[in-house]
Amino acid sequence: AQKITQTQPGMFVQEKEAVTLDCTYDTSDPSYGLFWYKQPSSGEMIFLIYQGSYDQQNATEGRYSLNFQKARKSANLVISASQLGDSAMYFCAMRHNAGNNRKLIWGLGTSLAVNP
Amino acid sequence: NAGVTQTPKFRILKIGQSMTLQCTQDMNHNYMYWYRQDPGMGLKLIYYSVGAGITDKGEVPNGYNVSRSTTEDFPLRLELAAPSQTSVYFCASSQSGGMSEKLFFGSGTQLSVL
């Protein structure tokens, strides 16, 4: 069964340091997409980055990069030079091609606190 | 741009009451979704729509109804509210259902059923 696992309920990082948020996934479908969303205290979910299963390069978007290790089925989010505004919940999600590909499967999230 | 707008932001219902959560988007997106987020949990899909007049069930549709009469609006109806429907509800939209298509979310509705 398709599943997303985020094993870190909470993380702390010092401002200006880098932090890695873990995400592992399980799917038997060779075609899938992986997403990271940020949910600040205001509540709105904000798209950060996307990685396709066939993408040869790791995705990057500004200070966000995705460490995609296909064989290990992991898609870790790396935030470089952390800022106070990065304090939020972070969700990993997967969309797969089998069946209803409009359904995103979500992890439970990781709470990140950036300390000044 | 307003993006995806949800109303109300907060609501308290008594058991058995009904209400409609409103959602509208101004991006001319074809796809719209309703999710619920329970404490400490990921999002669960309630209903979705691929265009005006077309809706389909998600993972947790029981106790809810939707309609999509226009591209912009996708209201969620709760009939006979139950405590199990206490949750935060998010409306989202996307241009298509493609693999890489990102979702745009509203700011959520916090609903308590007492």
PDB file of C-alpha atoms in Angstrom:
ATOM      1  CA  ALA A   1       0.000   0.000   0.000  1.00  0.00           C
ATOM      2  CA  GLN A   2       1.103   3.518  -0.711  1.00  0.00           C
ATOM      3  CA  LYS A   3       2.361   5.295   2.380  1.00  0.00           C
ATOM      4  CA  ILE A   4       4.350   8.330   3.470  1.00  0.00           C
ATOM      5  CA  THR A   5       6.374   8.238   6.692  1.00  0.00           C
ATOM      6  CA  GLN A   6       7.808  11.250   8.477  1.00  0.00           C
ATOM      7  CA  THR A   7       9.655   9.953  11.524  1.00  0.00           C
ATOM      8  CA  GLN A   8      10.558  13.287  13.126  1.00  0.00           C
ATOM      9  CA  PRO A   9       7.604  14.774  15.023  1.00  0.00           C
ATOM     10  CA  GLY A  10       9.683  17.817  15.978  1.00  0.00           C
ATOM     11  CA  MET A  11      12.998  19.360  14.992  1.00  0.00           C
ATOM     12  CA  PHE A  12      15.034  22.296  16.243  1.00  0.00           C
ATOM     13  CA  VAL A  13      17.641  24.244  14.297  1.00  0.00           C
ATOM     14  CA  GLN A  14      19.689  27.349  14.936  1.00  0.00           C
ATOM     15  CA  GLU A  15      19.068  30.302  12.698  1.00  0.00           C
ATOM     16  CA  LYS A  16      21.342  30.316   9.627  1.00  0.00           C
ATOM     17  CA  GLU A  17      22.101  26.606   9.889  1.00  0.00           C
ATOM     18  CA  ALA A  18      20.866  23.928   7.506  1.00  0.00           C
ATOM     19  CA  VAL A  19      18.298  21.307   8.491  1.00  0.00           C
ATOM     20  CA  THR A  20      17.091  18.079   6.913  1.00  0.00           C
ATOM     21  CA  LEU A  21      13.535  16.842   7.310  1.00  0.00           C
ATOM     22  CA  ASP A  22      13.076  13.153   6.592  1.00  0.00           C
ATOM     23  CA  CYS A  23      10.466  11.556   4.386  1.00  0.00           C
ATOM     24  CA  THR A  24      10.258   7.947   3.257  1.00  0.00           C
ATOM     25  CA  TYR A  25       7.621   6.578   0.970  1.00  0.00           C
ATOM     26  CA  ASP A  26       6.269   3.249  -0.120  1.00  0.00           C
ATOM     27  CA  THR A  27       4.801   2.547  -3.514  1.00  0.00           C
ATOM     28  CA  SER A  28       5.030  -0.173  -6.118  1.00  0.00           C
ATOM     29  CA  ASP A  29       4.181   2.249  -8.901  1.00  0.00           C
ATOM     30  CA  PRO A  30       7.228   3.293 -10.986  1.00  0.00           C
ATOM     31  CA  SER A  31       5.616   6.652 -11.736  1.00  0.00           C
ATOM     32  CA  TYR A  32       5.002   8.959  -8.815  1.00  0.00           C
ATOM     33  CA  GLY A  33       5.547  12.490  -7.622  1.00  0.00           C
ATOM     34  CA  LEU A  34       6.714  13.765  -4.268  1.00  0.00           C
ATOM     35  CA  PHE A  35       5.785  17.102  -2.745  1.00  0.00           C
ATOM     36  CA  TRP A  36       6.718  19.139   0.281  1.00  0.00           C
ATOM     37  CA  TYR A  37       4.324  21.664   1.774  1.00  0.00           C
ATOM     38  CA  LYS A  38       4.835  24.145   4.594  1.00  0.00           C
ATOM     39  CA  GLN A  39       2.095  24.979   7.079  1.00  0.00           C
ATOM     40  CA  PRO A  40       2.901  28.046   9.186  1.00  0.00           C
ATOM     41  CA  SER A  41       0.905  28.928  12.288  1.00  0.00           C
ATOM     42  CA  SER A  42      -1.520  30.871  10.111  1.00  0.00           C
ATOM     43  CA  GLY A  43      -2.728  27.486   8.856  1.00  0.00           C
ATOM     44  CA  GLU A  44      -2.462  27.751   5.079  1.00  0.00           C
ATOM     45  CA  MET A  45      -0.586  24.979   3.272  1.00  0.00           C
ATOM     46  CA  ILE A  46       2.122  26.361   1.001  1.00  0.00           C
ATOM     47  CA  PHE A  47       3.781  24.368  -1.783  1.00  0.00           C
ATOM     48  CA  LEU A  48       7.574  24.245  -1.509  1.00  0.00           C
ATOM     49  CA  ILE A  49       9.062  21.750  -3.919  1.00  0.00           C
ATOM     50  CA  TYR A  50       8.283  18.823  -6.233  1.00  0.00           C
ATOM     51  CA  GLN A  51      10.294  15.782  -7.350  1.00  0.00           C
ATOM     52  CA  GLY A  52       9.157  13.373 -10.045  1.00  0.00           C
ATOM     53  CA  SER A  53      10.198   9.731  -9.875  1.00  0.00           C
ATOM     54  CA  TYR A  54      11.858   9.953 -13.281  1.00  0.00           C
ATOM     55  CA  ASP A  55      13.653  13.223 -12.634  1.00  0.00           C
ATOM     56  CA  GLN A  56      17.397  12.747 -12.979  1.00  0.00           C
ATOM     57  CA  GLN A  57      18.349  15.743 -10.876  1.00  0.00           C
ATOM     58  CA  ASN A  58      17.391  16.552  -7.315  1.00  0.00           C
ATOM     59  CA  ALA A  59      14.836  19.353  -7.225  1.00  0.00           C
ATOM     60  CA  THR A  60      15.844  22.759  -5.904  1.00  0.00           C
ATOM     61  CA  GLU A  61      13.788  25.884  -5.182  1.00  0.00           C
ATOM     62  CA  GLY A  62      15.771  28.689  -3.639  1.00  0.00           C
ATOM     63  CA  ARG A  63      16.819  27.613  -0.126  1.00  0.00           C
ATOM     64  CA  TYR A  64      14.893  24.358  -0.464  1.00  0.00           C
ATOM     65  CA  SER A  65      16.341  21.254  -2.016  1.00  0.00           C
ATOM     66  CA  LEU A  66      15.167  17.690  -2.121  1.00  0.00           C
ATOM     67  CA  ASN A  67      17.599  14.855  -1.405  1.00  0.00           C
ATOM     68  CA  PHE A  68      15.959  12.170  -3.536  1.00  0.00           C
ATOM     69  CA  GLN A  69      17.294   8.655  -3.025  1.00  0.00           C
ATOM     70  CA  LYS A  70      15.111   6.449  -5.173  1.00  0.00           C
ATOM     71  CA  ALA A  71      16.592   3.112  -4.129  1.00  0.00           C
ATOM     72  CA  ARG A  72      16.042   3.962  -0.479  1.00  0.00           C
ATOM     73  CA  LYS A  73      12.616   5.458  -1.231  1.00  0.00           C
ATOM     74  CA  SER A  74      13.461   8.637   0.582  1.00  0.00           C
ATOM     75  CA  ALA A  75      12.798  12.261  -0.333  1.00  0.00           C
ATOM     76  CA  ASN A  76      14.290  14.409   2.389  1.00  0.00           C
ATOM     77  CA  LEU A  77      13.797  18.167   2.403  1.00  0.00           C
ATOM     78  CA  VAL A  78      16.905  20.243   3.026  1.00  0.00           C
ATOM     79  CA  ILE A  79      16.457  23.847   4.121  1.00  0.00           C
ATOM     80  CA  SER A  80      19.652  25.850   3.921  1.00  0.00           C
ATOM     81  CA  ALA A  81      20.415  28.973   5.960  1.00  0.00           C
ATOM     82  CA  SER A  82      17.357  28.608   8.205  1.00  0.00           C
ATOM     83  CA  GLN A  83      15.354  31.719   8.994  1.00  0.00           C
ATOM     84  CA  LEU A  84      12.958  32.434  11.859  1.00  0.00           C
ATOM     85  CA  GLY A  85      10.126  32.417   9.348  1.00  0.00           C
ATOM     86  CA  ASP A  86      10.873  28.787   8.538  1.00  0.00           C
ATOM     87  CA  SER A  87       9.306  27.751  11.853  1.00  0.00           C
ATOM     88  CA  ALA A  88       6.277  25.732  10.766  1.00  0.00           C
ATOM     89  CA  MET A  89       4.883  22.269  10.151  1.00  0.00           C
ATOM     90  CA  TYR A  90       6.267  20.539   7.083  1.00  0.00           C
ATOM     91  CA  PHE A  91       4.368  17.839   5.228  1.00  0.00           C
ATOM     92  CA  CYS A  92       5.625  15.352   2.690  1.00  0.00           C
ATOM     93  CA  ALA A  93       3.077  14.025   0.193  1.00  0.00           C
ATOM     94  CA  MET A  94       3.032  11.610  -2.714  1.00  0.00           C
ATOM     95  CA  ARG A  95       0.911  11.321  -5.811  1.00  0.00           C
ATOM     96  CA  HIS A  96       1.127   8.078  -7.750  1.00  0.00           C
ATOM     97  CA  ASN A  97      -0.057   7.119 -11.176  1.00  0.00           C
ATOM     98  CA  ALA A  98      -1.981   3.995 -10.295  1.00  0.00           C
ATOM     99  CA  GLY A  99      -5.690   4.354  -9.783  1.00  0.00           C
ATOM    100  CA  ASN A 100      -6.885   7.780  -8.842  1.00  0.00           C
ATOM    101  CA  ASN A 101      -3.900  10.055  -9.326  1.00  0.00           C
ATOM    102  CA  ARG A 102      -5.802  13.016  -8.000  1.00  0.00           C
ATOM    103  CA  LYS A 103      -5.289  11.681  -4.516  1.00  0.00           C
ATOM    104  CA  LEU A 104      -2.317  12.939  -2.572  1.00  0.00           C
ATOM    105  CA  ILE A 105      -1.111  10.716   0.251  1.00  0.00           C
ATOM    106  CA  TRP A 106       0.141  12.791   3.171  1.00  0.00           C
ATOM    107  CA  GLY A 107       2.609  12.180   5.951  1.00  0.00           C
ATOM    108  CA  LEU A 108       1.903  13.218   9.534  1.00  0.00           C
ATOM    109  CA  GLY A 109       4.248  16.168   9.350  1.00  0.00           C
ATOM    110  CA  THR A 110       7.334  17.470  11.136  1.00  0.00           C
ATOM    111  CA  SER A 111       7.264  20.551  13.332  1.00  0.00           C
ATOM    112  CA  LEU A 112      10.332  22.720  12.800  1.00  0.00           C
ATOM    113  CA  ALA A 113      11.391  25.392  15.270  1.00  0.00           C
ATOM    114  CA  VAL A 114      14.142  27.808  14.288  1.00  0.00           C
ATOM    115  CA  ASN A 115      15.946  29.265  17.265  1.00  0.00           C
ATOM    116  CA  PRO A 116      17.501  32.754  17.122  1.00  0.00           C
TER     117      PRO A 116
ATOM    118  CA  ASN B   1      -4.738  37.769  -6.268  1.00  0.00           C
ATOM    119  CA  ALA B   2      -7.092  36.311  -3.692  1.00  0.00           C
ATOM    120  CA  GLY B   3      -6.321  32.682  -4.659  1.00  0.00           C
ATOM    121  CA  VAL B   4      -8.503  30.268  -2.683  1.00  0.00           C
ATOM    122  CA  THR B   5     -10.875  31.855  -0.197  1.00  0.00           C
ATOM    123  CA  GLN B   6     -12.687  29.922   2.512  1.00  0.00           C
ATOM    124  CA  THR B   7     -15.395  31.103   4.853  1.00  0.00           C
ATOM    125  CA  PRO B   8     -15.958  31.025   7.744  1.00  0.00           C
ATOM    126  CA  LYS B   9     -12.603  30.765   9.512  1.00  0.00           C
ATOM    127  CA  PHE B  10     -14.112  29.420  12.719  1.00  0.00           C
ATOM    128  CA  ARG B  11     -17.432  27.826  13.580  1.00  0.00           C
ATOM    129  CA  ILE B  12     -18.968  25.987  16.496  1.00  0.00           C
ATOM    130  CA  LEU B  13     -21.883  23.690  15.777  1.00  0.00           C
ATOM    131  CA  LYS B  14     -24.169  21.732  18.003  1.00  0.00           C
ATOM    132  CA  ILE B  15     -24.656  18.034  17.339  1.00  0.00           C
ATOM    133  CA  GLY B  16     -27.247  17.554  14.630  1.00  0.00           C
ATOM    134  CA  GLN B  17     -26.926  21.019  13.118  1.00  0.00           C
ATOM    135  CA  SER B  18     -26.035  21.545   9.476  1.00  0.00           C
ATOM    136  CA  MET B  19     -23.811  24.072   7.783  1.00  0.00           C
ATOM    137  CA  THR B  20     -22.072  24.878   4.528  1.00  0.00           C
ATOM    138  CA  LEU B  21     -18.391  25.700   4.237  1.00  0.00           C
ATOM    139  CA  GLN B  22     -17.809  28.055   1.357  1.00  0.00           C
ATOM    140  CA  CYS B  23     -14.849  27.901  -0.997  1.00  0.00           C
ATOM    141  CA  THR B  24     -14.132  30.038  -4.025  1.00  0.00           C
ATOM    142  CA  GLN B  25     -11.075  30.383  -6.239  1.00  0.00           C
ATOM    143  CA  ASP B  26     -10.209  33.060  -8.765  1.00  0.00           C
ATOM    144  CA  MET B  27      -7.484  31.220 -10.671  1.00  0.00           C
ATOM    145  CA  ASN B  28      -9.832  29.507 -13.144  1.00  0.00           C
ATOM    146  CA  HIS B  29      -8.655  26.137 -11.893  1.00  0.00           C
ATOM    147  CA  ASN B  30     -10.510  23.066 -13.058  1.00  0.00           C
ATOM    148  CA  TYR B  31      -9.808  20.878 -10.050  1.00  0.00           C
ATOM    149  CA  MET B  32     -10.991  21.603  -6.544  1.00  0.00           C
ATOM    150  CA  TYR B  33     -10.677  19.584  -3.359  1.00  0.00           C
ATOM    151  CA  TRP B  34     -11.894  19.427   0.207  1.00  0.00           C
ATOM    152  CA  TYR B  35      -9.581  18.039   2.877  1.00  0.00           C
ATOM    153  CA  ARG B  36      -9.866  17.637   6.590  1.00  0.00           C
ATOM    154  CA  GLN B  37      -6.932  17.755   8.979  1.00  0.00           C
ATOM    155  CA  ASP B  38      -7.298  16.171  12.393  1.00  0.00           C
ATOM    156  CA  PRO B  39      -4.802  16.997  15.177  1.00  0.00           C
ATOM    157  CA  GLY B  40      -1.460  15.291  14.624  1.00  0.00           C
ATOM    158  CA  MET B  41      -2.615  13.801  11.343  1.00  0.00           C
ATOM    159  CA  GLY B  42      -2.040  14.384   7.679  1.00  0.00           C
ATOM    160  CA  LEU B  43      -4.734  15.581   5.341  1.00  0.00           C
ATOM    161  CA  LYS B  44      -7.574  13.323   4.314  1.00  0.00           C
ATOM    162  CA  LEU B  45      -9.468  13.926   1.078  1.00  0.00           C
ATOM    163  CA  ILE B  46     -13.220  14.300   1.528  1.00  0.00           C
ATOM    164  CA  TYR B  47     -14.441  15.154  -1.987  1.00  0.00           C
ATOM    165  CA  TYR B  48     -12.986  16.536  -5.156  1.00  0.00           C
ATOM    166  CA  SER B  49     -14.193  17.965  -8.427  1.00  0.00           C
ATOM    167  CA  VAL B  50     -12.578  17.942 -11.876  1.00  0.00           C
ATOM    168  CA  GLY B  51     -14.846  20.628 -13.275  1.00  0.00           C
ATOM    169  CA  ALA B  52     -18.238  22.257 -13.007  1.00  0.00           C
ATOM    170  CA  GLY B  53     -20.937  19.630 -12.561  1.00  0.00           C
ATOM    171  CA  ILE B  54     -18.488  16.805 -11.779  1.00  0.00           C
ATOM    172  CA  THR B  55     -17.709  15.641  -8.256  1.00  0.00           C
ATOM    173  CA  ASP B  56     -16.398  12.454  -6.731  1.00  0.00           C
ATOM    174  CA  LYS B  57     -15.751  10.942  -3.329  1.00  0.00           C
ATOM    175  CA  GLY B  58     -12.383  10.934  -1.639  1.00  0.00           C
ATOM    176  CA  GLU B  59     -11.208   8.859   1.303  1.00  0.00           C
ATOM    177  CA  VAL B  60     -13.636  10.112   3.964  1.00  0.00           C
ATOM    178  CA  PRO B  61     -16.873  11.314   2.304  1.00  0.00           C
ATOM    179  CA  ASN B  62     -19.418  10.071   4.854  1.00  0.00           C
ATOM    180  CA  GLY B  63     -21.402  12.868   6.471  1.00  0.00           C
ATOM    181  CA  TYR B  64     -20.570  15.404   3.750  1.00  0.00           C
ATOM    182  CA  ASN B  65     -21.945  16.558   0.432  1.00  0.00           C
ATOM    183  CA  VAL B  66     -20.590  18.831  -2.266  1.00  0.00           C
ATOM    184  CA  SER B  67     -21.725  20.539  -5.419  1.00  0.00           C
ATOM    185  CA  ARG B  68     -19.890  22.344  -8.194  1.00  0.00           C
ATOM    186  CA  SER B  69     -22.218  24.526 -10.212  1.00  0.00           C
ATOM    187  CA  THR B  70     -19.486  26.949 -11.319  1.00  0.00           C
ATOM    188  CA  THR B  71     -15.743  26.748 -11.912  1.00  0.00           C
ATOM    189  CA  GLU B  72     -15.114  29.163  -9.050  1.00  0.00           C
ATOM    190  CA  ASP B  73     -17.181  27.702  -6.214  1.00  0.00           C
ATOM    191  CA  PHE B  74     -17.041  24.386  -4.395  1.00  0.00           C
ATOM    192  CA  PRO B  75     -19.107  24.413  -1.200  1.00  0.00           C
ATOM    193  CA  LEU B  76     -18.969  21.593   1.349  1.00  0.00           C
ATOM    194  CA  ARG B  77     -22.179  20.713   3.161  1.00  0.00           C
ATOM    195  CA  LEU B  78     -22.241  19.050   6.570  1.00  0.00           C
ATOM    196  CA  GLU B  79     -25.546  17.419   7.394  1.00  0.00           C
ATOM    197  CA  LEU B  80     -26.356  16.336  10.956  1.00  0.00           C
ATOM    198  CA  ALA B  81     -23.028  17.393  12.437  1.00  0.00           C
ATOM    199  CA  ALA B  82     -21.296  14.905  14.728  1.00  0.00           C
ATOM    200  CA  PRO B  83     -18.366  15.336  17.164  1.00  0.00           C
ATOM    201  CA  SER B  84     -16.245  13.197  14.817  1.00  0.00           C
ATOM    202  CA  GLN B  85     -16.458  16.035  12.289  1.00  0.00           C
ATOM    203  CA  THR B  86     -14.538  18.366  14.584  1.00  0.00           C
ATOM    204  CA  SER B  87     -11.528  19.194  12.440  1.00  0.00           C
ATOM    205  CA  VAL B  88      -9.826  21.815  10.349  1.00  0.00           C
ATOM    206  CA  TYR B  89     -11.154  21.865   6.800  1.00  0.00           C
ATOM    207  CA  PHE B  90      -9.113  22.974   3.830  1.00  0.00           C
ATOM    208  CA  CYS B  91     -10.256  23.755   0.349  1.00  0.00           C
ATOM    209  CA  ALA B  92      -7.680  23.531  -2.422  1.00  0.00           C
ATOM    210  CA  SER B  93      -7.493  23.906  -6.164  1.00  0.00           C
ATOM    211  CA  SER B  94      -5.226  22.983  -9.049  1.00  0.00           C
ATOM    212  CA  GLN B  95      -5.247  23.637 -12.759  1.00  0.00           C
ATOM    213  CA  SER B  96      -5.273  19.927 -13.581  1.00  0.00           C
ATOM    214  CA  GLY B  97      -4.838  16.517 -11.984  1.00  0.00           C
ATOM    215  CA  GLY B  98      -1.405  15.995 -13.485  1.00  0.00           C
ATOM    216  CA  MET B  99       1.352  14.236 -11.598  1.00  0.00           C
ATOM    217  CA  SER B 100       3.360  17.392 -10.882  1.00  0.00           C
ATOM    218  CA  GLU B 101       0.401  19.672 -10.362  1.00  0.00           C
ATOM    219  CA  LYS B 102       0.686  21.598  -7.107  1.00  0.00           C
ATOM    220  CA  LEU B 103      -2.287  22.477  -4.988  1.00  0.00           C
ATOM    221  CA  PHE B 104      -3.215  25.949  -3.841  1.00  0.00           C
ATOM    222  CA  PHE B 105      -4.869  25.968  -0.437  1.00  0.00           C
ATOM    223  CA  GLY B 106      -7.247  28.221   1.389  1.00  0.00           C
ATOM    224  CA  SER B 107      -6.497  29.302   4.949  1.00  0.00           C
ATOM    225  CA  GLY B 108      -8.793  26.711   6.494  1.00  0.00           C
ATOM    226  CA  THR B 109     -11.961  26.528   8.559  1.00  0.00           C
ATOM    227  CA  GLN B 110     -11.693  25.383  12.148  1.00  0.00           C
ATOM    228  CA  LEU B 111     -14.914  23.546  13.029  1.00  0.00           C
ATOM    229  CA  SER B 112     -15.936  22.298  16.443  1.00  0.00           C
ATOM    230  CA  VAL B 113     -19.002  20.137  16.957  1.00  0.00           C
ATOM    231  CA  LEU B 114     -20.174  20.074  20.559  1.00  0.00           C
TER     232      LEU B 114
END
